[in-house]
Amino acid sequence: MSDLLKGKKILVMGVANKRSIAWGCSQMMMENGAELIFTYQNDRIKKSLSRLVSEEEKLVECDVSDDASIENAFKLVNERFGKVDGILHAIAFANKEELGGEIMQASREGYALAQDISAYSLIAVAKYGREILNDPSSIVTLTYFGSERAIPNYNVMGVAKASLEASVRYLARDMAKYGTRVNAISAGAIKTLAVTGIKGHSELLKMSEERTVDGESVTIREVGGTCAFLMSDLSIGVVGDVIYVDKGVHLI
Ligand SMILES: NC(=O)c1ccc[n+]([C@@H]2O[C@H](COP(=O)([O-])OP(=O)(O)OC[C@H]3O[C@@H](n4cnc5c(N)ncnc54)[C@H](O)[C@@H]3O)[C@@H](O)[C@H]2O)c1
């Protein structure tokens, strides 16, 4: 497609399968010349990731609930590939029972878990990532409109996304002196593994699709285009921002 990301090495965290938003981002970054390295959560995810990426040495285990796992993963990346120019954080998790009904039913543990994996993990990734990120470099994360509006059943995840977006702003301020920009993409609803955990996800996807400007859901490649832009030097002035890639759903 172009040489926009030629010479850039990007670490991609969060490809579970070919439907993952991180995979759409990966495709667009590769097509624009980037070299990619991938982390996977566990052996199960590694198996499905291996169907998309055949080079074993480009796959590194990393469970973001564990600091040591992040630190080890980034050390390994550094040993194998040297420093990187960007990190894509496309990771979120909440227990299924937290993603339905009323927010008052949220348990203390379930709330904390959603915050830990879906919001704090970006801070941990930035902390250990600092050691392997070039100057300049870019961190991109994925968020959702449920951070601002009370979307049915999204509950603790909406609160976690609000935390994630605030974390983007604080990280952008503090990472700037190391030459790292931090931004988020607020993607429209897309049918992925993560979405199927939400009660009534089919209605959510349908409602979202009806509200796009052309009645068709945004695709993972369309989200990926903005990811490629945010990883590139074209976006050098974009710092601590949340960019909507939802085909206008947030407007209506
Ligand atoms: N699908 C949507 O409609 C939508 C919309 C906006 C934002 N997002 C966000 O996009 C991101 C990617 O999700 P997706 O929809 O592509 O689903 P997905 O299920 O394909 O990806 C989620 C990823 O998170 C990883 N993950 C979960 N817990 C982890 C842990 N402890 N350590 C390491 N990795 C872990 C999973 O392995 C998986 O690869 C998430 O942050 C999600 O909230 C999704």
GROMACS .gro file of C-alpha atoms and ligand atoms in nm:
model
  296
    1MET     CA    1   0.000   0.000   0.000
    2SER     CA    2   0.266   0.254   0.109
    3ASP     CA    3   0.597   0.297   0.290
    4LEU     CA    4   0.433   0.497   0.570
    5LEU     CA    5   0.568   0.264   0.839
    6LYS     CA    6   0.881   0.142   0.659
    7GLY     CA    7   1.163   0.083   0.907
    8LYS     CA    8   0.924   0.079   1.205
    9LYS     CA    9   0.897  -0.217   1.441
   10ILE     CA   10   0.565  -0.242   1.623
   11LEU     CA   11   0.474  -0.470   1.913
   12VAL     CA   12   0.113  -0.587   1.883
   13MET     CA   13  -0.066  -0.703   2.199
   14GLY     CA   14  -0.413  -0.854   2.168
   15VAL     CA   15  -0.455  -1.064   1.853
   16ALA     CA   16  -0.674  -1.360   1.951
   17ASN     CA   17  -0.792  -1.457   1.601
   18LYS     CA   18  -0.863  -1.315   1.256
   19ARG     CA   19  -1.163  -1.120   1.387
   20SER     CA   20  -0.958  -0.931   1.648
   21ILE     CA   21  -0.933  -0.555   1.607
   22ALA     CA   22  -0.559  -0.597   1.667
   23TRP     CA   23  -0.544  -0.821   1.359
   24GLY     CA   24  -0.709  -0.552   1.142
   25CYS     CA   25  -0.453  -0.309   1.281
   26SER     CA   26  -0.173  -0.559   1.209
   27GLN     CA   27  -0.282  -0.604   0.850
   28MET     CA   28  -0.290  -0.231   0.788
   29MET     CA   29   0.045  -0.174   0.959
   30MET     CA   30   0.209  -0.458   0.760
   31GLU     CA   31   0.061  -0.331   0.434
   32ASN     CA   32   0.215   0.006   0.514
   33GLY     CA   33   0.561  -0.141   0.565
   34ALA     CA   34   0.588  -0.211   0.939
   35GLU     CA   35   0.762  -0.511   1.090
   36LEU     CA   36   0.545  -0.667   1.361
   37ILE     CA   37   0.608  -0.869   1.675
   38PHE     CA   38   0.311  -1.021   1.862
   39THR     CA   39   0.237  -1.104   2.223
   40TYR     CA   40  -0.020  -1.365   2.323
   41GLN     CA   41  -0.197  -1.419   2.655
   42ASN     CA   42  -0.161  -1.796   2.691
   43ASP     CA   43  -0.103  -2.121   2.500
   44ARG     CA   44  -0.463  -2.134   2.376
   45ILE     CA   45  -0.432  -1.792   2.213
   46LYS     CA   46  -0.086  -1.881   2.082
   47LYS     CA   47  -0.239  -2.171   1.892
   48SER     CA   48  -0.487  -1.950   1.707
   49LEU     CA   49  -0.233  -1.669   1.659
   50SER     CA   50   0.006  -1.921   1.500
   51ARG     CA   51  -0.248  -1.971   1.221
   52LEU     CA   52  -0.203  -1.605   1.129
   53VAL     CA   53   0.168  -1.560   1.202
   54SER     CA   54   0.395  -1.846   1.104
   55GLU     CA   55   0.730  -1.715   1.236
   56GLU     CA   56   0.756  -1.865   1.586
   57GLU     CA   57   1.026  -1.619   1.699
   58LYS     CA   58   0.784  -1.327   1.647
   59LEU     CA   59   0.544  -1.465   1.910
   60VAL     CA   60   0.606  -1.377   2.275
   61GLU     CA   61   0.395  -1.478   2.575
   62CYS     CA   62   0.261  -1.193   2.789
   63ASP     CA   63  -0.020  -1.199   3.044
   64VAL     CA   64  -0.086  -0.837   3.140
   65SER     CA   65  -0.232  -0.934   3.478
   66ASP     CA   66   0.124  -1.015   3.588
   67ASP     CA   67   0.404  -0.753   3.602
   68ALA     CA   68   0.676  -1.018   3.577
   69SER     CA   69   0.517  -1.155   3.260
   70ILE     CA   70   0.519  -0.808   3.100
   71GLU     CA   71   0.876  -0.739   3.208
   72ASN     CA   72   1.001  -1.076   3.080
   73ALA     CA   73   0.812  -1.044   2.754
   74PHE     CA   74   0.958  -0.701   2.680
   75LYS     CA   75   1.309  -0.820   2.772
   76LEU     CA   76   1.270  -1.105   2.527
   77VAL     CA   77   1.145  -0.867   2.257
   78ASN     CA   78   1.449  -0.646   2.316
   79GLU     CA   79   1.689  -0.943   2.299
   80ARG     CA   80   1.537  -1.076   1.978
   81PHE     CA   81   1.451  -0.756   1.793
   82GLY     CA   82   1.604  -0.456   1.971
   83LYS     CA   83   1.398  -0.149   2.049
   84VAL     CA   84   1.053  -0.093   1.899
   85ASP     CA   85   0.882   0.215   1.755
   86GLY     CA   86   0.535   0.145   1.882
   87ILE     CA   87   0.312  -0.073   2.098
   88LEU     CA   88  -0.050  -0.153   2.019
   89HIS     CA   89  -0.247  -0.237   2.335
   90ALA     CA   90  -0.573  -0.404   2.228
   91ILE     CA   91  -0.660  -0.587   2.548
   92ALA     CA   92  -0.965  -0.593   2.774
   93PHE     CA   93  -1.140  -0.840   2.999
   94ALA     CA   94  -1.431  -0.863   3.242
   95ASN     CA   95  -1.608  -1.167   3.381
   96LYS     CA   96  -1.921  -1.253   3.185
   97GLU     CA   97  -2.146  -1.209   3.491
   98GLU     CA   98  -2.038  -0.845   3.514
   99LEU     CA   99  -2.150  -0.770   3.157
  100GLY     CA  100  -2.526  -0.775   3.201
  101GLY     CA  101  -2.804  -0.636   3.416
  102GLU     CA  102  -2.758  -0.347   3.653
  103ILE     CA  103  -2.425  -0.193   3.751
  104MET     CA  104  -2.528  -0.220   4.118
  105GLN     CA  105  -2.479  -0.596   4.083
  106ALA     CA  106  -2.112  -0.547   4.004
  107SER     CA  107  -1.893  -0.728   4.255
  108ARG     CA  108  -1.590  -0.563   4.411
  109GLU     CA  109  -1.368  -0.836   4.263
  110GLY     CA  110  -1.527  -0.819   3.918
  111TYR     CA  111  -1.494  -0.441   3.907
  112ALA     CA  112  -1.128  -0.461   4.013
  113LEU     CA  113  -1.050  -0.732   3.759
  114ALA     CA  114  -1.198  -0.528   3.471
  115GLN     CA  115  -0.995  -0.226   3.583
  116ASP     CA  116  -0.678  -0.431   3.620
  117ILE     CA  117  -0.681  -0.601   3.279
  118SER     CA  118  -0.857  -0.331   3.075
  119ALA     CA  119  -0.714  -0.007   3.219
  120TYR     CA  120  -0.420  -0.056   3.457
  121SER     CA  121  -0.251  -0.286   3.207
  122LEU     CA  122  -0.189   0.013   2.978
  123ILE     CA  123   0.006   0.184   3.256
  124ALA     CA  124   0.205  -0.134   3.323
  125VAL     CA  125   0.275  -0.173   2.950
  126ALA     CA  126   0.395   0.188   2.932
  127LYS     CA  127   0.611   0.142   3.242
  128TYR     CA  128   0.799  -0.163   3.112
  129GLY     CA  129   0.762  -0.048   2.754
  130ARG     CA  130   0.971   0.260   2.828
  131GLU     CA  131   1.280   0.035   2.832
  132ILE     CA  132   1.221  -0.089   2.478
  133LEU     CA  133   1.060   0.212   2.307
  134ASN     CA  134   1.258   0.434   2.071
  135ASP     CA  135   1.244   0.812   2.070
  136PRO     CA  136   1.017   0.891   1.886
  137SER     CA  137   0.758   0.617   1.942
  138SER     CA  138   0.385   0.570   1.979
  139ILE     CA  139   0.152   0.374   2.207
  140VAL     CA  140  -0.203   0.314   2.083
  141THR     CA  141  -0.486   0.158   2.283
  142LEU     CA  142  -0.847   0.063   2.201
  143THR     CA  143  -1.145   0.209   2.380
  144TYR     CA  144  -1.523   0.222   2.335
  145PHE     CA  145  -1.803   0.480   2.356
  146GLY     CA  146  -1.936   0.304   2.670
  147SER     CA  147  -1.677   0.514   2.858
  148GLU     CA  148  -1.899   0.821   2.804
  149ARG     CA  149  -2.252   0.686   2.771
  150ALA     CA  150  -2.439   0.426   2.975
  151ILE     CA  151  -2.452   0.151   2.712
  152PRO     CA  152  -2.683  -0.142   2.807
  153ASN     CA  153  -2.496  -0.425   2.986
  154TYR     CA  154  -2.149  -0.275   2.928
  155ASN     CA  155  -2.132  -0.177   3.298
  156VAL     CA  156  -1.790  -0.236   3.461
  157MET     CA  157  -1.626  -0.232   3.120
  158GLY     CA  158  -1.762   0.117   3.053
  159VAL     CA  159  -1.611   0.235   3.380
  160ALA     CA  160  -1.284   0.062   3.292
  161LYS     CA  161  -1.278   0.233   2.950
  162ALA     CA  162  -1.327   0.572   3.122
  163SER     CA  163  -1.021   0.487   3.335
  164LEU     CA  164  -0.832   0.377   3.028
  165GLU     CA  165  -0.900   0.707   2.850
  166ALA     CA  166  -0.792   0.907   3.156
  167SER     CA  167  -0.479   0.690   3.175
  168VAL     CA  168  -0.404   0.779   2.812
  169ARG     CA  169  -0.401   1.149   2.903
  170TYR     CA  170  -0.177   1.109   3.210
  171LEU     CA  171   0.057   0.874   3.025
  172ALA     CA  172   0.073   1.112   2.728
  173ARG     CA  173   0.185   1.387   2.962
  174ASP     CA  174   0.447   1.173   3.137
  175MET     CA  175   0.579   0.976   2.838
  176ALA     CA  176   0.631   1.289   2.625
  177LYS     CA  177   0.976   1.355   2.772
  178TYR     CA  178   1.085   1.010   2.648
  179GLY     CA  179   0.954   1.086   2.301
  180THR     CA  180   0.654   0.854   2.326
  181ARG     CA  181   0.306   0.965   2.221
  182VAL     CA  182   0.005   0.789   2.374
  183ASN     CA  183  -0.339   0.788   2.211
  184ALA     CA  184  -0.659   0.583   2.196
  185ILE     CA  185  -0.891   0.479   1.917
  186SER     CA  186  -1.257   0.460   2.014
  187ALA     CA  187  -1.376   0.187   1.778
  188GLY     CA  188  -1.735   0.122   1.681
  189ALA     CA  189  -1.894  -0.208   1.784
  190ILE     CA  190  -1.748  -0.504   1.593
  191LYS     CA  191  -1.824  -0.872   1.642
  192THR     CA  192  -1.513  -1.016   1.810
  193LEU     CA  193  -1.450  -1.274   2.080
  194ALA     CA  194  -1.448  -1.001   2.348
  195VAL     CA  195  -1.790  -0.867   2.243
  196THR     CA  196  -1.959  -1.205   2.271
  197GLY     CA  197  -1.907  -1.185   2.649
  198ILE     CA  198  -2.156  -0.896   2.670
  199LYS     CA  199  -2.519  -0.990   2.740
  200GLY     CA  200  -2.738  -0.903   2.442
  201HIS     CA  201  -2.434  -0.836   2.223
  202SER     CA  202  -2.633  -0.910   1.903
  203GLU     CA  203  -2.870  -0.620   1.984
  204LEU     CA  204  -2.574  -0.397   2.068
  205LEU     CA  205  -2.410  -0.476   1.734
  206LYS     CA  206  -2.738  -0.425   1.547
  207MET     CA  207  -2.814  -0.096   1.724
  208SER     CA  208  -2.463   0.028   1.653
  209GLU     CA  209  -2.476  -0.075   1.288
  210GLU     CA  210  -2.807   0.110   1.240
  211ARG     CA  211  -2.646   0.428   1.372
  212THR     CA  212  -2.349   0.435   1.138
  213VAL     CA  213  -2.372   0.692   0.860
  214ASP     CA  214  -2.414   0.422   0.594
  215GLY     CA  215  -2.583   0.147   0.796
  216GLU     CA  216  -2.274  -0.075   0.788
  217SER     CA  217  -2.049  -0.150   1.084
  218VAL     CA  218  -1.695  -0.024   1.086
  219THR     CA  219  -1.445  -0.298   0.996
  220ILE     CA  220  -1.128  -0.404   1.174
  221ARG     CA  221  -0.928  -0.283   0.871
  222GLU     CA  222  -1.090   0.060   0.893
  223VAL     CA  223  -0.988   0.080   1.259
  224GLY     CA  224  -0.646  -0.046   1.149
  225GLY     CA  225  -0.601   0.247   0.910
  226THR     CA  226  -0.619   0.491   1.200
  227CYS     CA  227  -0.385   0.270   1.401
  228ALA     CA  228  -0.129   0.284   1.116
  229PHE     CA  229  -0.167   0.663   1.108
  230LEU     CA  230  -0.119   0.693   1.487
  231MET     CA  231   0.193   0.472   1.469
  232SER     CA  232   0.334   0.687   1.188
  233ASP     CA  233   0.516   1.018   1.197
  234LEU     CA  234   0.217   1.175   1.018
  235SER     CA  235   0.040   1.191   1.355
  236ILE     CA  236   0.332   1.350   1.539
  237GLY     CA  237   0.108   1.631   1.670
  238VAL     CA  238  -0.162   1.398   1.806
  239VAL     CA  239  -0.096   1.348   2.177
  240GLY     CA  240  -0.319   1.210   2.452
  241ASP     CA  241  -0.624   1.200   2.228
  242VAL     CA  242  -0.917   0.966   2.170
  243ILE     CA  243  -1.002   0.934   1.800
  244TYR     CA  244  -1.341   0.790   1.704
  245VAL     CA  245  -1.336   0.528   1.431
  246ASP     CA  246  -1.701   0.426   1.446
  247LYS     CA  247  -1.852   0.562   1.124
  248GLY     CA  248  -2.033   0.832   1.316
  249VAL     CA  249  -2.217   0.624   1.578
  250HIS     CA  250  -2.109   0.864   1.855
  251LEU     CA  251  -2.271   1.158   1.673
  252ILE     CA  252  -2.629   1.038   1.701
  253LIG     N1  253  -1.514  -0.532   1.945
  253LIG     C1  254  -1.563  -0.413   1.973
  253LIG     O1  255  -1.680  -0.381   1.944
  253LIG     C2  256  -1.475  -0.310   2.037
  253LIG     C3  257  -1.509  -0.175   2.028
  253LIG     C4  258  -1.427  -0.079   2.087
  253LIG     C5  259  -1.313  -0.119   2.155
  253LIG     N2  260  -1.282  -0.253   2.163
  253LIG     C6  261  -1.160  -0.292   2.235
  253LIG     O2  262  -1.067  -0.347   2.144
  253LIG     C7  263  -0.973  -0.425   2.219
  253LIG     C8  264  -0.954  -0.558   2.149
  253LIG     O3  265  -1.071  -0.636   2.162
  253LIG     P1  266  -1.140  -0.715   2.042
  253LIG     O4  267  -1.280  -0.666   2.033
  253LIG     O5  268  -1.055  -0.715   1.923
  253LIG     O6  269  -1.154  -0.863   2.103
  253LIG     P2  270  -1.053  -0.988   2.106
  253LIG     O7  271  -1.122  -1.086   2.195
  253LIG     O8  272  -1.021  -1.032   1.969
  253LIG     O9  273  -0.923  -0.931   2.176
  253LIG     C9  274  -0.909  -0.916   2.315
  253LIG    C10  275  -0.768  -0.956   2.348
  253LIG    O10  276  -0.740  -0.930   2.487
  253LIG    C11  277  -0.650  -1.029   2.526
  253LIG     N3  278  -0.641  -1.040   2.673
  253LIG    C12  279  -0.742  -1.051   2.763
  253LIG     N4  280  -0.690  -1.066   2.888
  253LIG    C13  281  -0.554  -1.062   2.875
  253LIG    C14  282  -0.446  -1.074   2.965
  253LIG     N5  283  -0.465  -1.095   3.096
  253LIG     N6  284  -0.319  -1.067   2.916
  253LIG    C15  285  -0.296  -1.048   2.784
  253LIG     N7  286  -0.395  -1.036   2.693
  253LIG    C16  287  -0.522  -1.046   2.738
  253LIG    C17  288  -0.706  -1.155   2.463
  253LIG    O11  289  -0.611  -1.260   2.461
  253LIG    C18  290  -0.741  -1.104   2.325
  253LIG    O12  291  -0.633  -1.121   2.237
  253LIG    C19  292  -1.029  -0.433   2.360
  253LIG    O13  293  -0.967  -0.335   2.442
  253LIG    C20  294  -1.175  -0.399   2.339
  253LIG    O14  295  -1.237  -0.349   2.456
  253LIG    C21  296  -1.360  -0.349   2.105
   0.00000   0.00000   0.00000
